[in-house]
Tab-separated table of C-alpha atoms in Angstrom:
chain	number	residue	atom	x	y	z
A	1	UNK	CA	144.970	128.466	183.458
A	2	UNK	CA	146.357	131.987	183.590
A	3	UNK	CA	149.370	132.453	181.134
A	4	UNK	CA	152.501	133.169	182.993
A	5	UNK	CA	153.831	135.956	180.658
A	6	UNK	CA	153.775	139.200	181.360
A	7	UNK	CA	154.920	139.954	177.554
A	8	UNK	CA	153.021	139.868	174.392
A	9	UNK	CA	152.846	136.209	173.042
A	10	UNK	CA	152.049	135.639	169.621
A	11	UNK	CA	148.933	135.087	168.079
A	12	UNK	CA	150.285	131.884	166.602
A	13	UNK	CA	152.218	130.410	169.955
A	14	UNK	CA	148.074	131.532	172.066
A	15	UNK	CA	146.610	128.953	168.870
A	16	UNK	CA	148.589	126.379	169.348
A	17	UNK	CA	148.689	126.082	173.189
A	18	UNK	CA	145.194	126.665	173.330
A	19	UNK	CA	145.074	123.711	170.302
A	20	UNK	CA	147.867	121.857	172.697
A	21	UNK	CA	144.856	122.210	175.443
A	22	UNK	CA	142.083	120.974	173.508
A	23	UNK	CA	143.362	117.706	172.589
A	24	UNK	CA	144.668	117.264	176.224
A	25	UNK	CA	141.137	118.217	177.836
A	26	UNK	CA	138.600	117.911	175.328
A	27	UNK	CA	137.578	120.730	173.113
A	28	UNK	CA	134.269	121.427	174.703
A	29	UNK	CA	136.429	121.645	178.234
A	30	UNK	CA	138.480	124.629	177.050
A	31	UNK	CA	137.836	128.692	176.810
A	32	UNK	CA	140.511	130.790	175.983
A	33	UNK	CA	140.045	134.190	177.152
A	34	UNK	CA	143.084	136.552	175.595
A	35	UNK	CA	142.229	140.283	176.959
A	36	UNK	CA	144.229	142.996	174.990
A	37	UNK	CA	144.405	146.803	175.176
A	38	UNK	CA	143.228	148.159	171.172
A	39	UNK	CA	145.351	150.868	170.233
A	40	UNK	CA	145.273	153.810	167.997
A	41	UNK	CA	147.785	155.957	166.122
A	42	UNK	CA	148.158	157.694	163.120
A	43	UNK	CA	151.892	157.124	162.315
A	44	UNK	CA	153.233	159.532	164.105
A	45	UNK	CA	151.780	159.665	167.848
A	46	UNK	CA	149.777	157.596	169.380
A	47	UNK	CA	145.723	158.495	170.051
A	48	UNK	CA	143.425	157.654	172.578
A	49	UNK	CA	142.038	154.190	172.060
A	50	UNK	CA	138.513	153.840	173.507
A	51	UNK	CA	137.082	150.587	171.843
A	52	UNK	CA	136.073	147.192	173.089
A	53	UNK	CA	135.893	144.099	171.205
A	54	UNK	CA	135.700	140.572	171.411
A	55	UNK	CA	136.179	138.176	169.240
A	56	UNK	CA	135.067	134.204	169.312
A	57	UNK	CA	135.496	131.266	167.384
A	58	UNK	CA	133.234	130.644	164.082
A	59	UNK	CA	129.632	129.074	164.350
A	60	UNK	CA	127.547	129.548	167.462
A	61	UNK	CA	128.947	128.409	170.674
A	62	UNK	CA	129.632	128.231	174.321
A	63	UNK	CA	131.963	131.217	173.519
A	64	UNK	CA	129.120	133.220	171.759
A	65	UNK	CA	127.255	133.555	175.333
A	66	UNK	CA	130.369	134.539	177.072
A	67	UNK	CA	130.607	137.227	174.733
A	68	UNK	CA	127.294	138.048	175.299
A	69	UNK	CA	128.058	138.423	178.702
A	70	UNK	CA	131.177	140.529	178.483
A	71	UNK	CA	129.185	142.948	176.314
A	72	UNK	CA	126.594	143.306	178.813
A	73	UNK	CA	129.659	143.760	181.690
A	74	UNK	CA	131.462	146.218	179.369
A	75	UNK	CA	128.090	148.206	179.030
A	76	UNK	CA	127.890	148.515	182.685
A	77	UNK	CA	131.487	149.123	183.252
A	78	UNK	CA	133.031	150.874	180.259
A	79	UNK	CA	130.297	153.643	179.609
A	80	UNK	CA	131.565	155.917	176.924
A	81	UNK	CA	133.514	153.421	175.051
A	82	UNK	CA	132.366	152.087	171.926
A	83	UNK	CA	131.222	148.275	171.856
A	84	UNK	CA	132.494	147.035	168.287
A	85	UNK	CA	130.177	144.119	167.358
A	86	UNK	CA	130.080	142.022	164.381
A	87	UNK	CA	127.591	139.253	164.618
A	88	UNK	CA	129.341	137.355	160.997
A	89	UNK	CA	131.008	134.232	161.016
């Protein structure tokens, strides 16, 4: 499912549709995918953002090799922009 907003929705109304989904479908039936644009500023104007992160949930999952596979995209596609990984749970 695609969300139908085209304005920001809070972290805590994404978790608990995506929750809402998981006990309708089966956890194991469900990926959320929420793609944001990171920002920078220091206060006073606003910078040029050129990162790319992604986040999953904790332990190793299905999610885990979907990152892995937006990484490898992003290094193809975003060249210049820094990758921000963090491999902790």
């Amino acid at each position: 499912m695609v969300t139908p907003e085209e304005y920001d929705v809070s972290l805590r109304a994404r978790t608990e549709r995506v929750n809402t989904w998981c006990r309708q479908l089966g956890k194991r039936n469900v990926c959320l995918v929420s793609i944001h644009t990171n920002a920078s500023g220091n206060g006073k104007q606003w910078m040029n953002a050129r990162g790319w992160t992604c986040y999953t949930s904790r332990g190793q999952t299905a999610g885990d090799r979907l990152a892995d596979c937006l990484y490898q995209a992003a290094a193809l596609w975003l060249p210049g922009h820094k990758l921000r990984k963090d491999y902790s749970d």
